[in-house]
PDB file of C-alpha atoms in Angstrom:
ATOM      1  CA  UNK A   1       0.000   0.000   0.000  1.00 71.00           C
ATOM      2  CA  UNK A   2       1.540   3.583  -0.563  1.00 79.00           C
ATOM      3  CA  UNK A   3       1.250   5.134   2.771  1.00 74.00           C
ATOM      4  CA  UNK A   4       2.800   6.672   5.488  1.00 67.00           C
ATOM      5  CA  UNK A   5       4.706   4.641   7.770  1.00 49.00           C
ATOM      6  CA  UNK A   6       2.653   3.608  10.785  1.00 41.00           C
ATOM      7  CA  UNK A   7       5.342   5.117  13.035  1.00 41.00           C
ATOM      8  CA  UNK A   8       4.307   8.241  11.746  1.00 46.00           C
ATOM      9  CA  UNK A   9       0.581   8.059  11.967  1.00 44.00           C
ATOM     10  CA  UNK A  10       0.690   9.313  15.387  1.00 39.00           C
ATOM     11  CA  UNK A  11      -1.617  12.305  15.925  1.00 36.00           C
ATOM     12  CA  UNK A  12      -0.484  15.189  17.351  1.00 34.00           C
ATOM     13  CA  UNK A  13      -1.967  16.579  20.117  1.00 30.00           C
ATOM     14  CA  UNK A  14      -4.472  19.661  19.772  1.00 28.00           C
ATOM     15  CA  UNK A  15      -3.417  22.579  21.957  1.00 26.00           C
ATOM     16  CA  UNK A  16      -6.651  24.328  23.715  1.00 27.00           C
ATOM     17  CA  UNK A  17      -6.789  28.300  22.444  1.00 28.00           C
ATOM     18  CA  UNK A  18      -6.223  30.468  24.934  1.00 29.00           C
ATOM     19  CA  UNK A  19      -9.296  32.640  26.352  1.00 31.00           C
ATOM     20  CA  UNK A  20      -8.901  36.429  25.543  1.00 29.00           C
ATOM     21  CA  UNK A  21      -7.320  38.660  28.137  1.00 32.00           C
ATOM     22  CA  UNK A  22      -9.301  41.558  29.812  1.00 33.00           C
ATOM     23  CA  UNK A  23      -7.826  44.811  31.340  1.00 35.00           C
ATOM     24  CA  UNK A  24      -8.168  45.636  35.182  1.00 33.00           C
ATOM     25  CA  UNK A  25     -11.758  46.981  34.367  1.00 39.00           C
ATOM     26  CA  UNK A  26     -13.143  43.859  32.760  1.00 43.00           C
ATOM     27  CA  UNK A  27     -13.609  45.262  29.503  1.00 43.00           C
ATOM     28  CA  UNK A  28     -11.655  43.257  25.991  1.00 42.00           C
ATOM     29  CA  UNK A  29      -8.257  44.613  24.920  1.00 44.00           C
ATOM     30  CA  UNK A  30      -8.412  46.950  21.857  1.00 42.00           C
ATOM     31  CA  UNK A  31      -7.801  45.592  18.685  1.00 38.00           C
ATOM     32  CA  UNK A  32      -4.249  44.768  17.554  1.00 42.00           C
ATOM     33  CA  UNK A  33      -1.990  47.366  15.626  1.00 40.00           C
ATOM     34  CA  UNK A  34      -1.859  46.518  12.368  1.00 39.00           C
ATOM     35  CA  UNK A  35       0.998  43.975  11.641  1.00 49.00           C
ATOM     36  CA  UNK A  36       3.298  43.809   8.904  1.00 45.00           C
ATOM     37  CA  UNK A  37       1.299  42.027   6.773  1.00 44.00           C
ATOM     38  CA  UNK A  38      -1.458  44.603   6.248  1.00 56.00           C
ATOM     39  CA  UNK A  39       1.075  46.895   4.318  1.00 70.00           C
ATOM     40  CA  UNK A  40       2.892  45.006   1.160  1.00 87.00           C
ATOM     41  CA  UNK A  41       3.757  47.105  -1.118  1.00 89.00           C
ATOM     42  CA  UNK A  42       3.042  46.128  -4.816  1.00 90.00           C
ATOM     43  CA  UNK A  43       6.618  45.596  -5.581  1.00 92.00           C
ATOM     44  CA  UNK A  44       7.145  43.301  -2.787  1.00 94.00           C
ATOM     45  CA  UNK A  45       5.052  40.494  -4.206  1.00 97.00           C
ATOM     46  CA  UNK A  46       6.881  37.823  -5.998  1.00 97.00           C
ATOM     47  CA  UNK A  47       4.770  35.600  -8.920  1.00 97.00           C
ATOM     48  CA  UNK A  48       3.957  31.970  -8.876  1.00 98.00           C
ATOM     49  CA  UNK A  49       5.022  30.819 -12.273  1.00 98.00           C
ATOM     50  CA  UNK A  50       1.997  29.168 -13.650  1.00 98.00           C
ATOM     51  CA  UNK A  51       4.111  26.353 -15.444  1.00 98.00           C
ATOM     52  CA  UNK A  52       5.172  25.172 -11.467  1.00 98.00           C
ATOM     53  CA  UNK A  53       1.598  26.235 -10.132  1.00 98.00           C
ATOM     54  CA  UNK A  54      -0.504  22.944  -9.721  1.00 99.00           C
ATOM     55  CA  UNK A  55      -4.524  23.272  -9.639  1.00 98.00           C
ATOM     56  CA  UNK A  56      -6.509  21.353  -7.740  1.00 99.00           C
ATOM     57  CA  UNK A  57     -10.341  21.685  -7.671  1.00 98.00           C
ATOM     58  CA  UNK A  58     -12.197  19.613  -5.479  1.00 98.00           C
ATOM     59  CA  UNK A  59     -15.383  18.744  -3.899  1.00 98.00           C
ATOM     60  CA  UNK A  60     -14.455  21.274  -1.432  1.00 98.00           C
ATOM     61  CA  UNK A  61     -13.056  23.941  -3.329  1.00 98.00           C
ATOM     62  CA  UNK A  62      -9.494  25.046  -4.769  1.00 98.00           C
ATOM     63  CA  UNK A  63      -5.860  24.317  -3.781  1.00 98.00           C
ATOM     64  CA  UNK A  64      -3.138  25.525  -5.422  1.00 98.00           C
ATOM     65  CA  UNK A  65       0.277  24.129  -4.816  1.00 99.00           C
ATOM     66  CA  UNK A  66       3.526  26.340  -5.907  1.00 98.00           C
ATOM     67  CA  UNK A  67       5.283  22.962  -7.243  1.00 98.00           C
ATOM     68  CA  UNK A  68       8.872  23.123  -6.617  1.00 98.00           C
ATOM     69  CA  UNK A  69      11.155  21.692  -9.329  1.00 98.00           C
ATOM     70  CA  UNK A  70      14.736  22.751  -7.640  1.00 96.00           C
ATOM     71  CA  UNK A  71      13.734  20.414  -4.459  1.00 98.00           C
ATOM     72  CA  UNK A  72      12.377  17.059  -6.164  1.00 98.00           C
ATOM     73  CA  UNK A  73      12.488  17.629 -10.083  1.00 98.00           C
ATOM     74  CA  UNK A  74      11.733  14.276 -10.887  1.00 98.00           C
ATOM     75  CA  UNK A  75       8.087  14.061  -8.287  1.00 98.00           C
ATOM     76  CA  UNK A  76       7.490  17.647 -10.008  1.00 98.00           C
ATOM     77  CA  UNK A  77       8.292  15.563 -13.744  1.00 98.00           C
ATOM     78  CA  UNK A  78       5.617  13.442 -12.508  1.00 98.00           C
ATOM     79  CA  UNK A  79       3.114  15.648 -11.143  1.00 98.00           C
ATOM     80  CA  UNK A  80       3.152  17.485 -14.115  1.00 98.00           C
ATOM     81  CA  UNK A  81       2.857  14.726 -16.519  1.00 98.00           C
ATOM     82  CA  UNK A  82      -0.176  12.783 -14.723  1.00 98.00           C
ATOM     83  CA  UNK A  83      -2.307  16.053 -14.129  1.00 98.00           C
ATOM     84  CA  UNK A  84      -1.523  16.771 -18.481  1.00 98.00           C
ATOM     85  CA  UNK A  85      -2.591  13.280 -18.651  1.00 98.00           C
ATOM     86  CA  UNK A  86      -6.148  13.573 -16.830  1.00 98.00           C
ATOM     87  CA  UNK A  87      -4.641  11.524 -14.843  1.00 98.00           C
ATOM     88  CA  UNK A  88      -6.022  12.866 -11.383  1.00 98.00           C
ATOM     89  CA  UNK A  89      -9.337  13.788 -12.470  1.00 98.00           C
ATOM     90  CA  UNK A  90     -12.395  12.496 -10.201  1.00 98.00           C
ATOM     91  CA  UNK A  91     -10.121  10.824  -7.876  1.00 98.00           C
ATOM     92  CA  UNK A  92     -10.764  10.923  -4.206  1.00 98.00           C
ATOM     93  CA  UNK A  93      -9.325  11.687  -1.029  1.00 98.00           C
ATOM     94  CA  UNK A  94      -9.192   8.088  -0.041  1.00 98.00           C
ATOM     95  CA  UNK A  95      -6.973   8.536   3.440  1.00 98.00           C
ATOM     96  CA  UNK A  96      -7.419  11.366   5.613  1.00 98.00           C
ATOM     97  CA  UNK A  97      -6.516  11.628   9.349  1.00 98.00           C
ATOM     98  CA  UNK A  98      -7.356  14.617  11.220  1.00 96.00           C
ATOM     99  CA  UNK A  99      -4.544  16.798  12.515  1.00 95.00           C
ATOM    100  CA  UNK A 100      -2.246  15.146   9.912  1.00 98.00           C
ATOM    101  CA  UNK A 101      -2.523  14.944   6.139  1.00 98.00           C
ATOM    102  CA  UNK A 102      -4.958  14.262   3.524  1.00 98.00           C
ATOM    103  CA  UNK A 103      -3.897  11.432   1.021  1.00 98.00           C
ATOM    104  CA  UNK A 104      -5.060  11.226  -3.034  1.00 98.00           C
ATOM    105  CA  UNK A 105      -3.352   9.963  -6.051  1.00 98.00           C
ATOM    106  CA  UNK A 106      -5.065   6.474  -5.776  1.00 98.00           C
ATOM    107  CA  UNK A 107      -7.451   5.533  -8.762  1.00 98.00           C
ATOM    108  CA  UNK A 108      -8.286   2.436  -7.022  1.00 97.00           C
ATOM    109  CA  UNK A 109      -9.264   4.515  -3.998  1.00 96.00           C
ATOM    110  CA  UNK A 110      -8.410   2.035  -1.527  1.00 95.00           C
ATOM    111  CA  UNK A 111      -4.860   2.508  -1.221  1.00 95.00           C
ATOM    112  CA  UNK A 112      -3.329  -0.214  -3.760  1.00 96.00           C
ATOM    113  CA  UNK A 113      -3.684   1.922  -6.810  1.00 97.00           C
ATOM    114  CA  UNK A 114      -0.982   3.724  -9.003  1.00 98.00           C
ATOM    115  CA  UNK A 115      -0.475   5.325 -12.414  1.00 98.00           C
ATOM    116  CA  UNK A 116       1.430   3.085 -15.225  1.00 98.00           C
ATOM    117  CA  UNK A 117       4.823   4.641 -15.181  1.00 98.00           C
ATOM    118  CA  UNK A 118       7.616   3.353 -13.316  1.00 98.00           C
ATOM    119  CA  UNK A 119       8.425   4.437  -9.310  1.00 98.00           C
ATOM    120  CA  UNK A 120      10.250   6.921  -8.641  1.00 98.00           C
ATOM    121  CA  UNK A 121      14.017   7.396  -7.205  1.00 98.00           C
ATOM    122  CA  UNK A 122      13.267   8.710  -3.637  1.00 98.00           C
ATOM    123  CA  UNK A 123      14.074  12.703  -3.497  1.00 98.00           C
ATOM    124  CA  UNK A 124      14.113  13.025   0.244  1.00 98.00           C
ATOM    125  CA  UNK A 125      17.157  15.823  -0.082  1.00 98.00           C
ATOM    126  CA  UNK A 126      19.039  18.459  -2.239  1.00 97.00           C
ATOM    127  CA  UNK A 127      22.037  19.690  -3.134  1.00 97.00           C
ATOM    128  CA  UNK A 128      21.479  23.777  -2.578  1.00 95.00           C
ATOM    129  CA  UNK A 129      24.207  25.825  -4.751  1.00 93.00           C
ATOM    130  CA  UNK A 130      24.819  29.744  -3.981  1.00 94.00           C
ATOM    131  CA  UNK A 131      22.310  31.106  -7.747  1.00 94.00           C
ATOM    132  CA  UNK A 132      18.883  28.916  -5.710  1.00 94.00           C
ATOM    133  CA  UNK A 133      16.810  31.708  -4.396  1.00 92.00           C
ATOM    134  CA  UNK A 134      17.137  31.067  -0.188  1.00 95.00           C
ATOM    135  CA  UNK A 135      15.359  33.187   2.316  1.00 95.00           C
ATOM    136  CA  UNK A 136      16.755  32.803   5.618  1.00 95.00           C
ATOM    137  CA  UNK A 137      14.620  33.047   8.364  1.00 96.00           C
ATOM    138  CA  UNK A 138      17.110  31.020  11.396  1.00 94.00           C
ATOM    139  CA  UNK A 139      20.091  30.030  11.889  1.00 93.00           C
ATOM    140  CA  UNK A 140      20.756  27.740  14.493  1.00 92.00           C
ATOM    141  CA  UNK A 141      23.951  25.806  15.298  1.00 92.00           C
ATOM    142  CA  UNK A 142      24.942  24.083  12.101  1.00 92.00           C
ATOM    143  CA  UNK A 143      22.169  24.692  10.656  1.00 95.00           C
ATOM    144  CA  UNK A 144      19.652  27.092   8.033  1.00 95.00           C
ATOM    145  CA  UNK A 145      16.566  27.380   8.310  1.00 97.00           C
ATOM    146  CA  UNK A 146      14.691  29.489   5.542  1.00 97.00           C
ATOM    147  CA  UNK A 147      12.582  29.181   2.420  1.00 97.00           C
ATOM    148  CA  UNK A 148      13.077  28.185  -1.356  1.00 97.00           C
ATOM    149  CA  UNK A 149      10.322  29.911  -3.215  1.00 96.00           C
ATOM    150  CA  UNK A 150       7.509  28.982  -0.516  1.00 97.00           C
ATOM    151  CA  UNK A 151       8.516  25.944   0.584  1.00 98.00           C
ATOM    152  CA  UNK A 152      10.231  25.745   4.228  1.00 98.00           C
ATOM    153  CA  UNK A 153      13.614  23.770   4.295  1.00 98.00           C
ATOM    154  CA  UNK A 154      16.538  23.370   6.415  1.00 98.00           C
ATOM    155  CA  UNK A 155      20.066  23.158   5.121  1.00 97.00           C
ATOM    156  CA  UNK A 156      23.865  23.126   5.920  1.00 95.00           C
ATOM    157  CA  UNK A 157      25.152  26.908   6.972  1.00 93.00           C
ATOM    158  CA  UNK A 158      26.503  28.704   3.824  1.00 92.00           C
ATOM    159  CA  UNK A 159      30.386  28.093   4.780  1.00 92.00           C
ATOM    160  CA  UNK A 160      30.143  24.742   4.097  1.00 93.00           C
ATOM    161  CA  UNK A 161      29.744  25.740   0.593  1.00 94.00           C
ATOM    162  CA  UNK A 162      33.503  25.968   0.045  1.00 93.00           C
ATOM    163  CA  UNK A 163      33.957  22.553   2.002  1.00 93.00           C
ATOM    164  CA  UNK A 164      31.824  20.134  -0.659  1.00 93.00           C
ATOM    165  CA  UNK A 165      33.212  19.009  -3.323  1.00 93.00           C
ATOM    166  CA  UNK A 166      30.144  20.239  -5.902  1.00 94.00           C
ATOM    167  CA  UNK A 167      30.131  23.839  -4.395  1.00 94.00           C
ATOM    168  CA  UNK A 168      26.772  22.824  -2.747  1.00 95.00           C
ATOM    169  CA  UNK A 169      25.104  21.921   0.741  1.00 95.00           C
ATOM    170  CA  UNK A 170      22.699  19.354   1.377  1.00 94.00           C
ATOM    171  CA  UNK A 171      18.627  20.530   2.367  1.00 97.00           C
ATOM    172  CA  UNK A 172      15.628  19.048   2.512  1.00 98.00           C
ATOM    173  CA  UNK A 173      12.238  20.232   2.569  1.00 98.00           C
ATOM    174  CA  UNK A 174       9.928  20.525   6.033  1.00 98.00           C
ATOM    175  CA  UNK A 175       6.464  18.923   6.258  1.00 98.00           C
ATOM    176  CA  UNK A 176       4.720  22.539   7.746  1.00 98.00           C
ATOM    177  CA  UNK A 177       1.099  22.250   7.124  1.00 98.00           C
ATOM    178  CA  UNK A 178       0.525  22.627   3.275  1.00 98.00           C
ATOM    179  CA  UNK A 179       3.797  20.793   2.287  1.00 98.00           C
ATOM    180  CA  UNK A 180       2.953  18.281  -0.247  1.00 98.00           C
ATOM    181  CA  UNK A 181       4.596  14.818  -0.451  1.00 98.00           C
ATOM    182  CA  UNK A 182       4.162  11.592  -2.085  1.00 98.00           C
ATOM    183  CA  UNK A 183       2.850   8.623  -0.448  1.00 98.00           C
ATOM    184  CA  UNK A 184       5.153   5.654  -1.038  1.00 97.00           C
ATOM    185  CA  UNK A 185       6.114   1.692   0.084  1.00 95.00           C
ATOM    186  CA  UNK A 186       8.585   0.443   2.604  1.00 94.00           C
ATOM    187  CA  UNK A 187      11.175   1.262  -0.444  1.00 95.00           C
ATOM    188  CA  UNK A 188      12.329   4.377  -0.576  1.00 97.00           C
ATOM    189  CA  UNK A 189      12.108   4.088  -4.556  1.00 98.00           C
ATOM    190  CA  UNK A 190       8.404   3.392  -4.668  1.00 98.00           C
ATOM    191  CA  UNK A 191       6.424   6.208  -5.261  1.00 98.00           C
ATOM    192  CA  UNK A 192       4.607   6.641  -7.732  1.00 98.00           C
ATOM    193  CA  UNK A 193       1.439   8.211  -8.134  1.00 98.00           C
ATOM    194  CA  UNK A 194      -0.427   9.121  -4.498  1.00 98.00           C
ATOM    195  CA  UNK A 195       0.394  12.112  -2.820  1.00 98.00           C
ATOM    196  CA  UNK A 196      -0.633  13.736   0.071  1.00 98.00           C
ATOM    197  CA  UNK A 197      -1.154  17.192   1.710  1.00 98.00           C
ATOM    198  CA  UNK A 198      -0.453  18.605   5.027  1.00 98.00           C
ATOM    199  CA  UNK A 199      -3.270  19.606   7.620  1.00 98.00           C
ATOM    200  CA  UNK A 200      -0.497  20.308  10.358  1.00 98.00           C
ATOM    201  CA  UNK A 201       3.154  20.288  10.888  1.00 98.00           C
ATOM    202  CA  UNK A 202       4.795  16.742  11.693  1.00 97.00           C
ATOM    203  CA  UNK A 203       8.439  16.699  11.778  1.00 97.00           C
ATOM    204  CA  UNK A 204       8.582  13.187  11.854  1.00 97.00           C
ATOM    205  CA  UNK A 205       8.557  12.859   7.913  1.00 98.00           C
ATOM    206  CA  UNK A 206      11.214  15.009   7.766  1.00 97.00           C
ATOM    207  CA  UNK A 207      13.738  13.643   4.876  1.00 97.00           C
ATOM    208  CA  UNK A 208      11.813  10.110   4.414  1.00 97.00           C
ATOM    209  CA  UNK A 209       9.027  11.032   2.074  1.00 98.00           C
ATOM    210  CA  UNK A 210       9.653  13.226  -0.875  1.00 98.00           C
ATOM    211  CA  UNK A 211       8.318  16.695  -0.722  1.00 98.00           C
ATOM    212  CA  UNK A 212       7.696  18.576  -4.239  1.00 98.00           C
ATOM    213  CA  UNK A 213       5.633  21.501  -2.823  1.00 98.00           C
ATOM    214  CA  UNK A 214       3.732  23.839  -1.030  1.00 98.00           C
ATOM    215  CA  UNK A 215      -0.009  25.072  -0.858  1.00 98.00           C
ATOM    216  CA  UNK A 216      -0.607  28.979  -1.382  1.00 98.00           C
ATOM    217  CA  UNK A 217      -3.608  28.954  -1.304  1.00 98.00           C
ATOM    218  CA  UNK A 218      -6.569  26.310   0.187  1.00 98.00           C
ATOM    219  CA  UNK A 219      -5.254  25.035   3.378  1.00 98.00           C
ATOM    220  CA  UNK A 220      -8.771  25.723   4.429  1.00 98.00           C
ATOM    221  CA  UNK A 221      -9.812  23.467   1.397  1.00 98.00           C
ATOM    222  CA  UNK A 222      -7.383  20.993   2.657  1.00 98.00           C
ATOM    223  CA  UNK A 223      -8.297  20.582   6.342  1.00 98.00           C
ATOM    224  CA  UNK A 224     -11.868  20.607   5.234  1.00 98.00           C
ATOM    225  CA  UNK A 225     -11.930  17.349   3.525  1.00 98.00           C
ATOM    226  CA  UNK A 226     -13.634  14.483   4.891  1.00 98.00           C
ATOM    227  CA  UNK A 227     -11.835  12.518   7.505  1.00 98.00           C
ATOM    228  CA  UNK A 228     -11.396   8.906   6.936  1.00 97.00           C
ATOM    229  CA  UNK A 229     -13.517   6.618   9.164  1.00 96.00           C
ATOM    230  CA  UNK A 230     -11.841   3.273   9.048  1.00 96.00           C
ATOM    231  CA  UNK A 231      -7.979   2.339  10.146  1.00 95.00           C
ATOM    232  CA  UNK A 232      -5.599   4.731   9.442  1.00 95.00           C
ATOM    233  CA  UNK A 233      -8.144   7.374   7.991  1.00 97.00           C
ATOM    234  CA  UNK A 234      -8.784   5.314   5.234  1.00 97.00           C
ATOM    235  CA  UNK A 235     -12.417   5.491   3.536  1.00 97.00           C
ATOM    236  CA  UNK A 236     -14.820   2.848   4.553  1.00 95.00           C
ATOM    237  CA  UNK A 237     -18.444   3.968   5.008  1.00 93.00           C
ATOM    238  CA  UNK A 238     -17.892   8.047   4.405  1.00 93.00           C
ATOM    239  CA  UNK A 239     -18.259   9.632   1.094  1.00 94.00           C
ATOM    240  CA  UNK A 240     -14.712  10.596   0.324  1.00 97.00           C
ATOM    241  CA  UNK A 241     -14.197  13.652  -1.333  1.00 98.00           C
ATOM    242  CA  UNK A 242     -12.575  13.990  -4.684  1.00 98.00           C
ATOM    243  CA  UNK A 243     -10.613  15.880  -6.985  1.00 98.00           C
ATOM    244  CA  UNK A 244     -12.865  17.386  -9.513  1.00 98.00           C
ATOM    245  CA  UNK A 245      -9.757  18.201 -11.794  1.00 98.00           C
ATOM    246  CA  UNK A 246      -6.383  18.700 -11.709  1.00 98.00           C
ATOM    247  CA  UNK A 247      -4.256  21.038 -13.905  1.00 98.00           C
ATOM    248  CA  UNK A 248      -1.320  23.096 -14.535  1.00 98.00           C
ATOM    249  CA  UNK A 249      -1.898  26.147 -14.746  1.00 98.00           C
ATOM    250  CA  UNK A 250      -0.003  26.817 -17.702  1.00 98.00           C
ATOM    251  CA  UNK A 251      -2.549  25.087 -19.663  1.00 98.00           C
ATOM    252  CA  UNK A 252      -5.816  26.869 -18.503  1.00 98.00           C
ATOM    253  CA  UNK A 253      -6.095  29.793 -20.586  1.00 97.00           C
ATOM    254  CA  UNK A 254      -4.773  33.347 -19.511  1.00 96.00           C
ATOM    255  CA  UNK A 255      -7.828  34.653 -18.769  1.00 96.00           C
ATOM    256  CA  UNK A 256      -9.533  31.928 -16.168  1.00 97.00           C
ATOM    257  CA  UNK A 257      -5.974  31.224 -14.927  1.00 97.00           C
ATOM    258  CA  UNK A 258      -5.391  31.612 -11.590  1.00 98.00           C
ATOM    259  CA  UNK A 259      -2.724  34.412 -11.022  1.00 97.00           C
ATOM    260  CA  UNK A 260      -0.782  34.065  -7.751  1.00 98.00           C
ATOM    261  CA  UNK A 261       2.098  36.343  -6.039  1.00 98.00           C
ATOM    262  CA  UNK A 262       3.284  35.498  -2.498  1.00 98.00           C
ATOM    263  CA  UNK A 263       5.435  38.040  -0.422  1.00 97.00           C
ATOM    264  CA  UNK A 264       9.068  37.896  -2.120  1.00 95.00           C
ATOM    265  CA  UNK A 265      11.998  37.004   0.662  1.00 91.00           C
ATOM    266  CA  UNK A 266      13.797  40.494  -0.502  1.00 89.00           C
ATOM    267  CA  UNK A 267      10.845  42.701   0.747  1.00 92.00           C
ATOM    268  CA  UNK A 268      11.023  44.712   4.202  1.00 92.00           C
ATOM    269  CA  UNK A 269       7.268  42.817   5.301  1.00 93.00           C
ATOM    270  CA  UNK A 270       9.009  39.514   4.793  1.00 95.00           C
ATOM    271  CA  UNK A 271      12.007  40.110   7.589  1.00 94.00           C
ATOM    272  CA  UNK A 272       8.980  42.057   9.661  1.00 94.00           C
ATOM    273  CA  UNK A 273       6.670  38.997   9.376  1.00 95.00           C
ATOM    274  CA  UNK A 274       9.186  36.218  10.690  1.00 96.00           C
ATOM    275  CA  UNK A 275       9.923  38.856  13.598  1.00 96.00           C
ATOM    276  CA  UNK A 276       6.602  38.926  14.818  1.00 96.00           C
ATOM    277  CA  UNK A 277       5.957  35.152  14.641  1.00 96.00           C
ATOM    278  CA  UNK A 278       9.435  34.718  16.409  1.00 95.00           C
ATOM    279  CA  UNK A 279       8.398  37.041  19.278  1.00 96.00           C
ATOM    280  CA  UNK A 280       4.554  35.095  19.231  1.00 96.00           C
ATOM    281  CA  UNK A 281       6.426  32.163  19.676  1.00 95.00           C
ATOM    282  CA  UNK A 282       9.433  32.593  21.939  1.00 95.00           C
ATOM    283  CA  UNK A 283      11.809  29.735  22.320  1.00 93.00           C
ATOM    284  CA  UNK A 284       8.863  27.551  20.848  1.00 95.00           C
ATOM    285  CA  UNK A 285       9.376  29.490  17.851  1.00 96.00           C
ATOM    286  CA  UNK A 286       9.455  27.168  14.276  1.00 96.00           C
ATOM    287  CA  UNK A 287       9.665  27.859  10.514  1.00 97.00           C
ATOM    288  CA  UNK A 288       6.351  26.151  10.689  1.00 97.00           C
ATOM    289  CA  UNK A 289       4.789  29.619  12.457  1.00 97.00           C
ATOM    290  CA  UNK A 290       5.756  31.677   9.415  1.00 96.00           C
ATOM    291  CA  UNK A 291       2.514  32.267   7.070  1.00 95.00           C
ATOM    292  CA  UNK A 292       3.709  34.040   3.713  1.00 95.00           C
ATOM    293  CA  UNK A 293       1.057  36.330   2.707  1.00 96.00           C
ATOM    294  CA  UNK A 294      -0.359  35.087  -1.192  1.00 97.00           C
ATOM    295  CA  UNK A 295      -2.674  37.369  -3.446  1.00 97.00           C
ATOM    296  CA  UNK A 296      -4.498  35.174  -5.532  1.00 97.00           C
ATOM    297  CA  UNK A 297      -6.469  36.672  -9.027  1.00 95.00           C
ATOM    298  CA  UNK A 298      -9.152  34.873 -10.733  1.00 84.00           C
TER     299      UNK A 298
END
């Protein structure tokens, strides 16, 4: 079956919101200032190429996942290919566990079910030269923490760049909720088809299933879909629901395709953005608490 590991399906626990503070006189706080995110300037927006933007429209609504080519180019190959092919259309979300990830990709729908082509060669890291776009947002010991395009990673520190023998450090991807990975078999080399999306963080697939992108827009979408009601979320009695179509968006035509921009790692509101969520957070703070802001037309 292309899954998750079991070791992984444990669900993480659901912190209770905290009840809103009142001043000495009983009455609510006043709103918030306005944070950095209410005032992006129009040239700090960076476009979603719409040959690596991958739309999904569902029972539920729209995702759209900013595919990412320089991280797993051969998962992004196959994305691409399948969703050209039709591939995807009117297939459901046959596993999904709540506070985890949503699972698709299956035209069986019951978790046995791939496309024709040949697995795939596991893509669980990268090599990271100097020219790939990298937005720093930590650094701790030994470590970089910071986004390609929207997609969280961590990688070596930039001095080790002169210490491999390519000119490059290792990375890997993140699974923050809205990563998208594929689904695979105890091999490492044996995905195929079935992917899955994020509805929360989990660390613990963290460089052992391949990750070729990130949602921009429809996490809402995502963590709407119907939760599985048999073992491991998997459908039994529920009516799943399913991916209506599935495209590129370089193949809808210019005037019904969705146009999206996400805050560009050079702009002021970028650095302003990971401050705040840093001093939210504290010492609990994680790349997973930084929410790029994404303008989405049509």
């Amino acid at each position: 079956m292309k899954s998750i590991s079991a070791a992984a399906l444990l669900a993480a626990a659901v912190l209770a919101a905290p009840a809103m503070a009142q001043d000495a006189g009983g009455a609510p706080p006043p709103p918030p200032a306005p944070t950095a995110e209410t005032t992006i300037a129009a040239t700090e927006w960076r476009a979603v190429p719409a040959e690596n933007l991958l739309v999904i429209d569902t029972t539920k609504g729209r995702i759209l996942v900013e595919m990412t080519p320089e991280v797993a180019p051969l998962h992004v190959e196959r994305i691409k290919l399948l969703a050209r092919r039709g591939f995807y259309d009117d297939i459901a979300w046959h596993r999904v566990i709540d506070w985890f990830m949503a699972q698709t990709g299956d035209p069986l729908g019951n978790g046995e079910g791939q496309s024709p082509y040949p697995d795939l060669v596991g893509e669980f890291t990268f090599r990271r030269d100097p020219t790939l776009p990298f937005a720093p947002v930590a650094e701790p010991t030994g470590a970089r923490l910071g986004f390609v395009r929207s997609l969280p990673v961590q990688t070596q520190p930039d001095a080790a760049f002169a210490q491999t023998g390519d000119g490059k450090v290792h990375g890997w991807g993140l699974y923050c909720p809205g990563v998208a990975g594929m689904a695979r078999d105890v091999g490492n080399d044996t995905a195929n088809s079935q992917f899955f999306v994020m509805r929360q963080a989990y660390p613990a697939l963290d460089k052992r299933y391949s990750i070729w992108g990130m949602t921009v827009d429809g996490l809402d979408v995502v963590r709407a879909l119907q939760v599985g009601d048999g073992e491991n979320g998997m459908m039994v009695q529920a009516q799943p629901d399913r991916m209506i179509r599935v495209r590129v968006a370089a193949d809808i035509p210019e005037a019904e395709r969705p146009a999206v921009q996400v805050l560009a790692p050079h702009a002021p509101r970028f650095r302003a953005i990971v401050d705040e969520a840093r001093a939210a957070k504290g010492a609990d703070f994680s790349i997973c608490d930084v929410s790029l802001p994404v303008e989405v037309a049509n």
